Short mmCIF file of C-alpha atoms and ligand atoms in Angstrom, two decimals:
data_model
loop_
_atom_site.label_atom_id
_atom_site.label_comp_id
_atom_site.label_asym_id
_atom_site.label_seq_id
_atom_site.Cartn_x
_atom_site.Cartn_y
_atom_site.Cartn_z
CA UNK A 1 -81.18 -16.15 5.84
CA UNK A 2 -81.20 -19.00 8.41
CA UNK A 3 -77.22 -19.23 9.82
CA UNK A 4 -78.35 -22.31 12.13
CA UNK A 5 -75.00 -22.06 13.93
CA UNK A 6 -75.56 -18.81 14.52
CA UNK A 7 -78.92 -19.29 15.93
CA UNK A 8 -78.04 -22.40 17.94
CA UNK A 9 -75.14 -20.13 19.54
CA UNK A 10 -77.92 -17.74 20.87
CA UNK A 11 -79.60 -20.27 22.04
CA UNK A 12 -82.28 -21.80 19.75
CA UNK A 13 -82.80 -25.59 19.41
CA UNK A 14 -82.61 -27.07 16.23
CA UNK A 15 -82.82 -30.90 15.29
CA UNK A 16 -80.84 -32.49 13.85
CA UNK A 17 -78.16 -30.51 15.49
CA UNK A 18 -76.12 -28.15 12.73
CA UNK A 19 -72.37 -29.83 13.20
CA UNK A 20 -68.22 -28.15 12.22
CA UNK A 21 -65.54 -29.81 13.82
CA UNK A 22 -62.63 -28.45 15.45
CA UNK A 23 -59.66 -28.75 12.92
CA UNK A 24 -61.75 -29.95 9.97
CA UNK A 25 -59.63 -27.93 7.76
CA UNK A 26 -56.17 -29.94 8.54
CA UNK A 27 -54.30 -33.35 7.58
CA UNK A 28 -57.04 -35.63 7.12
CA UNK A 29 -58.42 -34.52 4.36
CA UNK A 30 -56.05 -34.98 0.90
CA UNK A 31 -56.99 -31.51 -0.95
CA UNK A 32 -55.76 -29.60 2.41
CA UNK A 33 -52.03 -31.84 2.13
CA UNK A 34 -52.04 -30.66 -1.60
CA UNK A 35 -52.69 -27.22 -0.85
CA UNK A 36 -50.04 -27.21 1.90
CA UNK A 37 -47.40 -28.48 0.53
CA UNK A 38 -48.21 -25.79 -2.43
CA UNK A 39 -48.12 -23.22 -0.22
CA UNK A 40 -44.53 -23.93 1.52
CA UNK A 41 -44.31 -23.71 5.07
CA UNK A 42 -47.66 -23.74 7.46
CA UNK A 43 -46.56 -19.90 8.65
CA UNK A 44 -47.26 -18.96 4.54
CA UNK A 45 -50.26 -20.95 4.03
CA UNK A 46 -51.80 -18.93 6.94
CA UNK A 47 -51.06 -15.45 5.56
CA UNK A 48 -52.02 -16.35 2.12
CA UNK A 49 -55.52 -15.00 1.62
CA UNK A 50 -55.93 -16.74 -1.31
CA UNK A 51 -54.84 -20.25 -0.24
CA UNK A 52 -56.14 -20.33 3.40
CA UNK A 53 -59.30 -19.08 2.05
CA UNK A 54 -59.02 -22.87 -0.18
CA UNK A 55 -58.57 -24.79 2.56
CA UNK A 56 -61.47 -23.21 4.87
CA UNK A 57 -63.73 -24.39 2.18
CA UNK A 58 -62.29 -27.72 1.57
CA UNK A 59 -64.03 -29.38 4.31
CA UNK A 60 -67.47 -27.46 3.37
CA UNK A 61 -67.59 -28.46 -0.08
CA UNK A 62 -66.62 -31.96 0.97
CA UNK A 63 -69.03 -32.67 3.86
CA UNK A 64 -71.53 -29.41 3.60
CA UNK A 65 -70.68 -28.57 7.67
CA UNK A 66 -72.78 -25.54 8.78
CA UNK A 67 -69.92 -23.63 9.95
CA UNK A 68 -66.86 -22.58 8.74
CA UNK A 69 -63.51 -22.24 10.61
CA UNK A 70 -61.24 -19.45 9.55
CA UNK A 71 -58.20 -21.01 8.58
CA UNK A 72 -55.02 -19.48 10.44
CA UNK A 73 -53.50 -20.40 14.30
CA UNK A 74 -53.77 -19.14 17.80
CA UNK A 75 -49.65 -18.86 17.77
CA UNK A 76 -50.20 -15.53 14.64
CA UNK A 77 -50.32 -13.41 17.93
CA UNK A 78 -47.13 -14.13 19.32
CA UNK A 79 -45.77 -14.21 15.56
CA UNK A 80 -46.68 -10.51 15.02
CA UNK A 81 -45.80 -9.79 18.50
CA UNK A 82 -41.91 -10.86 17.38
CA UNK A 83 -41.63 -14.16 18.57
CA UNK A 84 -39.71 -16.38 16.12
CA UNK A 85 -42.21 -18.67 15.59
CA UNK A 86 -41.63 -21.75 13.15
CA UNK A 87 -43.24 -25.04 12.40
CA UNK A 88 -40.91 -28.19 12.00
CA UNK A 89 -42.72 -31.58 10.82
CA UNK A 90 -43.83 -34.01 13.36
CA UNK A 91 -42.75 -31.25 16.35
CA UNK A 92 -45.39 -28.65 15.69
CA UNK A 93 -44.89 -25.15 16.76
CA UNK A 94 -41.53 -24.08 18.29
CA UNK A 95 -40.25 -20.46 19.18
CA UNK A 96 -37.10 -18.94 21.88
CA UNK A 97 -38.83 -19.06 24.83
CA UNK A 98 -39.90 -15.63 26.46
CA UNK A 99 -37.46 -14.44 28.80
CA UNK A 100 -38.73 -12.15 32.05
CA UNK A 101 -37.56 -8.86 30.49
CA UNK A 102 -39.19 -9.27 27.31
CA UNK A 103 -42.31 -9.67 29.14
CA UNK A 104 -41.62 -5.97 30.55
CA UNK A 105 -40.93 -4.65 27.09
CA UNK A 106 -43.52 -6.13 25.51
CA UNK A 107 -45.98 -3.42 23.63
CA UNK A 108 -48.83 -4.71 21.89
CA UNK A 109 -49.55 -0.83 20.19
CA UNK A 110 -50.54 -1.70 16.64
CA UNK A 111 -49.66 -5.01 16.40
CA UNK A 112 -53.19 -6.58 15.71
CA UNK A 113 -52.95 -4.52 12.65
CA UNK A 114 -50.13 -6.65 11.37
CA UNK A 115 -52.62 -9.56 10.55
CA UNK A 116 -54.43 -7.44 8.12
CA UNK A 117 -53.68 -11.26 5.60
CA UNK A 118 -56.24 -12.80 8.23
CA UNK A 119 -58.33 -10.03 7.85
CA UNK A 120 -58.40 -10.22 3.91
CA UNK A 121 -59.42 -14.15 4.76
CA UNK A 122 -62.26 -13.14 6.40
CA UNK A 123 -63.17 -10.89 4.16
CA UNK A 124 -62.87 -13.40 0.77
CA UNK A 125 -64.44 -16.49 3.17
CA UNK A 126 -67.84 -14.43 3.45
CA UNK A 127 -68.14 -13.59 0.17
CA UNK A 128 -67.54 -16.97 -0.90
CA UNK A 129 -68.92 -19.32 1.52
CA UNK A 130 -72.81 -20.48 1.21
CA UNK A 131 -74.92 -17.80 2.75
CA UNK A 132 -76.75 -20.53 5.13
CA UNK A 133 -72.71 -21.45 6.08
CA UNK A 134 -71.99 -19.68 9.56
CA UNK A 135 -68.24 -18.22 9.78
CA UNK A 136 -66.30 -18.63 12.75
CA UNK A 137 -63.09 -16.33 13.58
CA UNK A 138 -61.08 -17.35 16.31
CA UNK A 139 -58.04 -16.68 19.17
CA UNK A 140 -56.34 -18.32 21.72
CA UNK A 141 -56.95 -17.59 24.75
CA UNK A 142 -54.24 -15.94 26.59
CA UNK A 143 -52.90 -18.81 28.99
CA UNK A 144 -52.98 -21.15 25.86
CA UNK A 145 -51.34 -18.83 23.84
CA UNK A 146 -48.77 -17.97 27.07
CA UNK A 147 -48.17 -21.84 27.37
CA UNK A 148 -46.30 -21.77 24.08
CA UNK A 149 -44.77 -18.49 24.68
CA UNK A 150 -42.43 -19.76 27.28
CA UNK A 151 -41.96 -23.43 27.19
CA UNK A 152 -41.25 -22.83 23.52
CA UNK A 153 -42.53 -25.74 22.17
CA UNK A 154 -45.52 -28.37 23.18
CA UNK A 155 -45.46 -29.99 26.51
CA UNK A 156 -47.43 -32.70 27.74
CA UNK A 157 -48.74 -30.50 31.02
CA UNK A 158 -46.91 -26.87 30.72
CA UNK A 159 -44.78 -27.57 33.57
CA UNK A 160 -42.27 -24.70 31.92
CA UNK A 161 -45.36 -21.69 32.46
CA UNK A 162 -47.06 -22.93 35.71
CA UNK A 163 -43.55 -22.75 37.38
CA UNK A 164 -43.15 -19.38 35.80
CA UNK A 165 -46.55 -18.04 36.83
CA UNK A 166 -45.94 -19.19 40.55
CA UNK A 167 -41.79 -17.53 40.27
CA UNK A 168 -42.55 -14.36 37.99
CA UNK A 169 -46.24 -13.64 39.26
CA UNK A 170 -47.16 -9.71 38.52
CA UNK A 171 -44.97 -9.97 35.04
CA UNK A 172 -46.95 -13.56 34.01
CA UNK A 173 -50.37 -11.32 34.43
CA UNK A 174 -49.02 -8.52 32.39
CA UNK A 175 -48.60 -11.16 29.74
CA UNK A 176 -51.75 -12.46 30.54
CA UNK A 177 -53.22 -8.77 29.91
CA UNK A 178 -51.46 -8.04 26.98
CA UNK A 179 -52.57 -11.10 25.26
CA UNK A 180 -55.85 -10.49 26.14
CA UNK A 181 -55.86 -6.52 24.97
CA UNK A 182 -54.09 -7.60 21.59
CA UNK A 183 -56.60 -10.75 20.93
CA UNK A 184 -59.61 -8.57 21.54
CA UNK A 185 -58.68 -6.13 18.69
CA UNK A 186 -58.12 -9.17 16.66
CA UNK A 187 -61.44 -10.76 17.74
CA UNK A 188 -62.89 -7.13 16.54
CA UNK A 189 -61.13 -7.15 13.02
CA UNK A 190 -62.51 -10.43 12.24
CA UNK A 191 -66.10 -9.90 13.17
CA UNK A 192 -65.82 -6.10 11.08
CA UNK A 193 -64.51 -8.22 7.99
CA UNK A 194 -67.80 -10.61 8.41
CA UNK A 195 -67.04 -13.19 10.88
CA UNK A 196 -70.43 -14.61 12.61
CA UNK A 197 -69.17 -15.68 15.61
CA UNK A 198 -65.71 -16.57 17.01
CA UNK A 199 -64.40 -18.71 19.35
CA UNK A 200 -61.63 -18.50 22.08
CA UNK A 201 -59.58 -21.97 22.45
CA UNK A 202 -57.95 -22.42 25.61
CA UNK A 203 -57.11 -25.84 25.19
CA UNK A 204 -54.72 -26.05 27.97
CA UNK A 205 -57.51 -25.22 31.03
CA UNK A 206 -57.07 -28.56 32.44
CA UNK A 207 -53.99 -28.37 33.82
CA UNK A 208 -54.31 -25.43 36.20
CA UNK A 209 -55.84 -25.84 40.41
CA UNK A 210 -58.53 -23.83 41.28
CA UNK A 211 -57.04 -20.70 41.91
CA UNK A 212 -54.97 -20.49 38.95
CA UNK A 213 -58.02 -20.85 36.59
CA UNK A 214 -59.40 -18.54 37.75
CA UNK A 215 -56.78 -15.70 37.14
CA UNK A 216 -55.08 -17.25 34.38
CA UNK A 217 -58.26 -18.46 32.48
CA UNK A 218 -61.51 -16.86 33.37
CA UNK A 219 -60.57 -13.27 34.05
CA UNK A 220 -58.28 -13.01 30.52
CA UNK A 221 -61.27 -14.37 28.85
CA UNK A 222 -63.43 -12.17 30.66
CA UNK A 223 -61.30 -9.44 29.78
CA UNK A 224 -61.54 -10.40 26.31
CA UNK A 225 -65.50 -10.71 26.15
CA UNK A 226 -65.94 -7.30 27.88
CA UNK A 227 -63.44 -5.62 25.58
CA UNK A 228 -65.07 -6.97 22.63
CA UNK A 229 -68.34 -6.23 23.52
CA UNK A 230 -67.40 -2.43 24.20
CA UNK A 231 -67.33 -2.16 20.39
CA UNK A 232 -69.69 -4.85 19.10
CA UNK A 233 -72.48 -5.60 21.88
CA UNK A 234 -74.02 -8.23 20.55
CA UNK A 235 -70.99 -10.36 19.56
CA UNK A 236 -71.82 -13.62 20.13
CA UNK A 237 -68.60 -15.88 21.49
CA UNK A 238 -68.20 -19.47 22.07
CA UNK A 239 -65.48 -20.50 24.68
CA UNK A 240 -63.67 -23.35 24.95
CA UNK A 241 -62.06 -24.32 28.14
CA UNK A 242 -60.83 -27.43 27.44
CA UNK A 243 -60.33 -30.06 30.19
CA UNK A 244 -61.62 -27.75 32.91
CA UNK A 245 -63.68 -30.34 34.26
CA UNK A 246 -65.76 -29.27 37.20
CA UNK A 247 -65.15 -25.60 36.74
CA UNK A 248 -67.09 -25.42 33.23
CA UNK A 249 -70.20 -24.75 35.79
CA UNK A 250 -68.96 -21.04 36.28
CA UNK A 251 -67.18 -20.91 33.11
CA UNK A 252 -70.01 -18.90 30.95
CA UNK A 253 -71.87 -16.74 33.65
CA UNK A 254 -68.27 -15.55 34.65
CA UNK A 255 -66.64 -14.93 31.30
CA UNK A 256 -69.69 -13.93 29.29
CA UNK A 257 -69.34 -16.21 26.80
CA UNK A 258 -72.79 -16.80 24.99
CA UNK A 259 -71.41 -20.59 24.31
CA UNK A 260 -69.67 -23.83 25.82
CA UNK A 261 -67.63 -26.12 24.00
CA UNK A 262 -67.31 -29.42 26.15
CA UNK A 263 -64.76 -32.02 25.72
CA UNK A 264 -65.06 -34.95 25.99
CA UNK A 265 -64.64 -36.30 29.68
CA UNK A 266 -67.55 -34.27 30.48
CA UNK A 267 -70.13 -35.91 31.12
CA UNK A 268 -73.48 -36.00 29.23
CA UNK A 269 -75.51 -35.33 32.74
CA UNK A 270 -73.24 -32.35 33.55
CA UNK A 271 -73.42 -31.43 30.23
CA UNK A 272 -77.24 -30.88 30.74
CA UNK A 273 -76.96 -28.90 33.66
CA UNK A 274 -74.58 -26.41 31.59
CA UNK A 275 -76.85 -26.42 28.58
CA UNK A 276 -79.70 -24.86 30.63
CA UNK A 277 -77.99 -21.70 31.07
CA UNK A 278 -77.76 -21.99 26.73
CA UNK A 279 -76.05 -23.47 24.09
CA UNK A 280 -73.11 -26.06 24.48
CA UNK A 281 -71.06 -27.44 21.86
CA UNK A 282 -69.40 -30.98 21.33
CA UNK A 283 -68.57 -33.60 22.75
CA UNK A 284 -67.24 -36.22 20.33
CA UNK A 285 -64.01 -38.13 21.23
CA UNK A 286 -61.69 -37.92 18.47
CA UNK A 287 -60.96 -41.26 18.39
CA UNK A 288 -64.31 -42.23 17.85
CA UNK A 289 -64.19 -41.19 14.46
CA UNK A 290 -60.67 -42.66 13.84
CA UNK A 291 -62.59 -46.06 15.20
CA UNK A 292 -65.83 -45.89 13.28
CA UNK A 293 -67.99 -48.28 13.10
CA UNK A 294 -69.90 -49.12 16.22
CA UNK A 295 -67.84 -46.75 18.50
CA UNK A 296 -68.70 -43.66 16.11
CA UNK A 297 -72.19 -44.37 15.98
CA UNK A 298 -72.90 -44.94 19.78
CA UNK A 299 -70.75 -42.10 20.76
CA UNK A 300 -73.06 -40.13 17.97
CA UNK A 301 -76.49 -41.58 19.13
CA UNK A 302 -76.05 -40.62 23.18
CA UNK A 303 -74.72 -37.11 22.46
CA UNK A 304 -77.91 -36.79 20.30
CA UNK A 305 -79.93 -38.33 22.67
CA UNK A 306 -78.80 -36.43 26.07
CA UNK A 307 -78.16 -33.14 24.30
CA UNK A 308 -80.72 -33.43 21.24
CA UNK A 309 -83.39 -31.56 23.07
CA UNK A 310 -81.89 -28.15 23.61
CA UNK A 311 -79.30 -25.62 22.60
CA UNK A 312 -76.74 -28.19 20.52
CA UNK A 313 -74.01 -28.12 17.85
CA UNK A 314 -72.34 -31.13 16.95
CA UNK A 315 -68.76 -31.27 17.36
CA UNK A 316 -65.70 -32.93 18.53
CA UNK A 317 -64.83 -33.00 21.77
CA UNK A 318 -60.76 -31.54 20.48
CA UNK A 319 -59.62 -31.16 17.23
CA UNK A 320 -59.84 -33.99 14.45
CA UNK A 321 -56.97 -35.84 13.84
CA UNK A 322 -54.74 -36.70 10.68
CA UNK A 323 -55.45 -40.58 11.04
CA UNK A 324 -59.29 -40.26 10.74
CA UNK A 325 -60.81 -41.90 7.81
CA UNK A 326 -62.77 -39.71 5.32
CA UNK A 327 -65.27 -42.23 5.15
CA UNK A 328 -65.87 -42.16 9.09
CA UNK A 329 -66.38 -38.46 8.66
CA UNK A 330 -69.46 -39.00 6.19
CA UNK A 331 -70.59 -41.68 8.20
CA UNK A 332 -70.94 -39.29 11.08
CA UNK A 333 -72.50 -36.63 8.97
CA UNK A 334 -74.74 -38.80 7.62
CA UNK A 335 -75.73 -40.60 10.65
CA UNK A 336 -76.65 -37.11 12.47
CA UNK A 337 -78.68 -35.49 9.46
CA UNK A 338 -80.69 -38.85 9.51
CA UNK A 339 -81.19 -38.86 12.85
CA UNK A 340 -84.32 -36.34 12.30
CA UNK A 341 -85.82 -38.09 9.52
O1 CP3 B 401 -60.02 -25.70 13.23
C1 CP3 B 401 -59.62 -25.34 12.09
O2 CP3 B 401 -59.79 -26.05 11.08
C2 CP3 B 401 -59.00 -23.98 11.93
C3 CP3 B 401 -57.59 -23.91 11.98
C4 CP3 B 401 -56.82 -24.09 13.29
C5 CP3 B 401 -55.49 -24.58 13.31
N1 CP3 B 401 -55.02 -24.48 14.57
C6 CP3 B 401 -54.77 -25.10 12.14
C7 CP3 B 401 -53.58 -25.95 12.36
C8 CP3 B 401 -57.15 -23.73 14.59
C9 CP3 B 401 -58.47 -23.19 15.14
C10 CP3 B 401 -55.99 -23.97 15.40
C11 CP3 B 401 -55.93 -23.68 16.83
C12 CP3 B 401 -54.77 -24.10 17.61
N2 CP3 B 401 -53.45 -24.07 17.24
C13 CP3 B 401 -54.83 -24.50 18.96
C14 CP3 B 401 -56.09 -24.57 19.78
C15 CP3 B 401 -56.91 -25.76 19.43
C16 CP3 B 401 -56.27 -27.08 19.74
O3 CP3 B 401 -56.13 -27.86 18.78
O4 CP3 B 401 -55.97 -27.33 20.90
C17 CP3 B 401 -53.51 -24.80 19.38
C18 CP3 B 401 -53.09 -25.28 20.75
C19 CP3 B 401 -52.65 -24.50 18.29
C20 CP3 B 401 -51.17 -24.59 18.24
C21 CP3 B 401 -50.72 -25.59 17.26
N3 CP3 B 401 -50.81 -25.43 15.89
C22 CP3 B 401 -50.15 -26.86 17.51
C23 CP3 B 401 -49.90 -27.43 18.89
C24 CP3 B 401 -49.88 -27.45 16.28
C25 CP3 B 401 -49.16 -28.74 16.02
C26 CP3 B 401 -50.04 -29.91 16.26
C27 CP3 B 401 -50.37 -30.58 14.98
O5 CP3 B 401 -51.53 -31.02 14.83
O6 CP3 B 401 -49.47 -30.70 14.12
C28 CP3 B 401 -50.33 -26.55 15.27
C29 CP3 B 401 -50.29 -26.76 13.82
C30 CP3 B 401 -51.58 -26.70 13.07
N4 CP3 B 401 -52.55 -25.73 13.24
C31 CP3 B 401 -51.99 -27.58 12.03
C32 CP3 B 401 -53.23 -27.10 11.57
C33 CP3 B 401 -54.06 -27.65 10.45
C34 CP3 B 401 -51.19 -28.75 11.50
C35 CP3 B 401 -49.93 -28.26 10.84
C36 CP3 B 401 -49.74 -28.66 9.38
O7 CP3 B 401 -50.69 -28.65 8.59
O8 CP3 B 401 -48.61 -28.93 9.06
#
């Protein structure tokens, strides 16, 4: 059984590159708006085994990528956690905002347990995917996840929890820890019902100083790694902390993550000083692929070209968005599996 994800994730280099992309189950692609709208709100399509188990494949069947992303959301945690999260159209996720106190009261016991739909995802997705297809569980990571928790809402730079983490310091890293406790038993569920590999998003990195990434990123994902590792040793864990620019050079020997993924402002020459210490995973812009043509292909060609000779998997630098062309996306695919021949 070759898993080439997998492998690439501990470090072997394979050409052409195996490629997933952030989000590939999502808007873009018609079958996923079908399935969607059939399954009511977003909140019930991601604790519907049966249906988010659909739309995990979707992209697979459609472009053959070698990994699979569990379908589901970094925002489940605070859901089980009793935050009233919801999902409007066109203003993603929205919940009350966390007040100090609740942060005091907060008690993670048994909680994790509560996403035992996710679980029964996992479990269905392994049976049913391609045996060469890698699956991928994932979390947020805790500042990401905290971001949400008390702005409420989406915010162009989390002004609402960097205040709070300067005014409310010792209760922001009890959040911080609880997040991290609750995600690693969630991490741990997901690899015991047959994940591969999983990933920890902190897409929100970018906008702390020095000083704050490091307690507010690194040691929660740390945390995370160590805890998860107590139980299963050889987990193997991509991390993705997105937009930390200069401070991805630390970012794996200090978290233990086996993995990188790289957005894309970093560059290609940085990016192959990181890959020396193993496998990195990206960097795509987004937009290229909503561009096509000549952008998509050039951006393709120097990530191959810079990156093709070691630890790689092909990816986006963020999430793919709803405007990208399904024909862009098979050029792409195409242009990479070619690019060995
Ligand atoms: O990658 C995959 O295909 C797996 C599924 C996945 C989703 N969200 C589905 C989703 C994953 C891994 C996530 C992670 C996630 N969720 C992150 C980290 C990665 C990133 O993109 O930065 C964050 C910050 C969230 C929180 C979240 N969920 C936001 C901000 C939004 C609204 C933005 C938007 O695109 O609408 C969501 C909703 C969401 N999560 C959608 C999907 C497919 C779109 C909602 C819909 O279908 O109506």
């Amino acid at each position: 059984m070759t898993r080439k994800v997998l492998n690439v994730l501990k470090g072997e280099t394979v050409f052409p590159p195996p490629i997933w992309m952030m989000r590939q189950a999502g808007r873009y692609l018609p079958e996923y708006r079908q399935t969607r709208q059939q399954a009511g709100s977003f909140l019930d399509l991601c604790y519907n085994p049966e249906l988010a188990t659909e739309v995990t494949l979707q992209p697979i069947r459609r472009y053959g990528f070698d990994a699979a992303i569990l379908f589901s959301d970094i925002l489940v945690i605070p859901h089980v956690l009793g935050r009233d999260l919801r999902f409007e159209e066109g203003r993603g996720p929205l919940m009350t905002p966390v007040t100090v106190d609740e942060i005091k009261d907060l008690d993670i016991t048994g909680k994790a347990a509560k996403l035992s739909a996710v679980y029964e995802t996992v479990s269905r997705l392994r049976e049913q995917l391609p045996n060469e297809t890698t699956l991928l569980g994932f979390c947020g990571a805790p500042w990401t996840v905290a971001t949400y928790m008390i702005a409420g809402h989406g915010t162009p730079d989390q002004a609402p929890a960097r205040l709070f983490a300067y005014q409310h310091r010792d209760v922001f890293i009890k959040l911080l820890t609880d997040l991290a406790d609750i995600s690693a038993e969630y991490l741990i569920e997901q690899l015991n019902c047959g994940a591969d590999a999983v990933q920890i998003f902190d897409s929100w990195s970018g906008v702390l100083d020095e000083d704050c990434f490091e307690d507010f990123c690194i040691k929660p994902v740390a945390r995370i790694v160590k805890k998860v590792r107590e139980t299963h040793p050889d987990a193997v864990i991509i991390g993705f902390p997105k937009g930390a620019g200069m401070l991805y050079r630390d970012y794996r020997a200090k978290t233990g993550v086996n993995a990188l993924g790289l957005d894309w402002s970093v560059p290609l020459t940085f990016a192959q000083e990181l890959q020396q210490q193993g496998a990195v995973q990206g960097n795509l812009d987004p937009l290229r692929v909503v561009a096509g043509g000549k952008a998509l292909d050039e951006g393709i060609d120097v990530i191959l070209e810079k990156l093709g000779q070691g630890p790689l998997i092909f990816n986006l630098g963020h999430g793919i968005t709803p405007q990208a062309p399904l024909e862009n996306v098979a050029q792409m695919v195409n242009r990479i599996r070619q690019a060995g021949a």
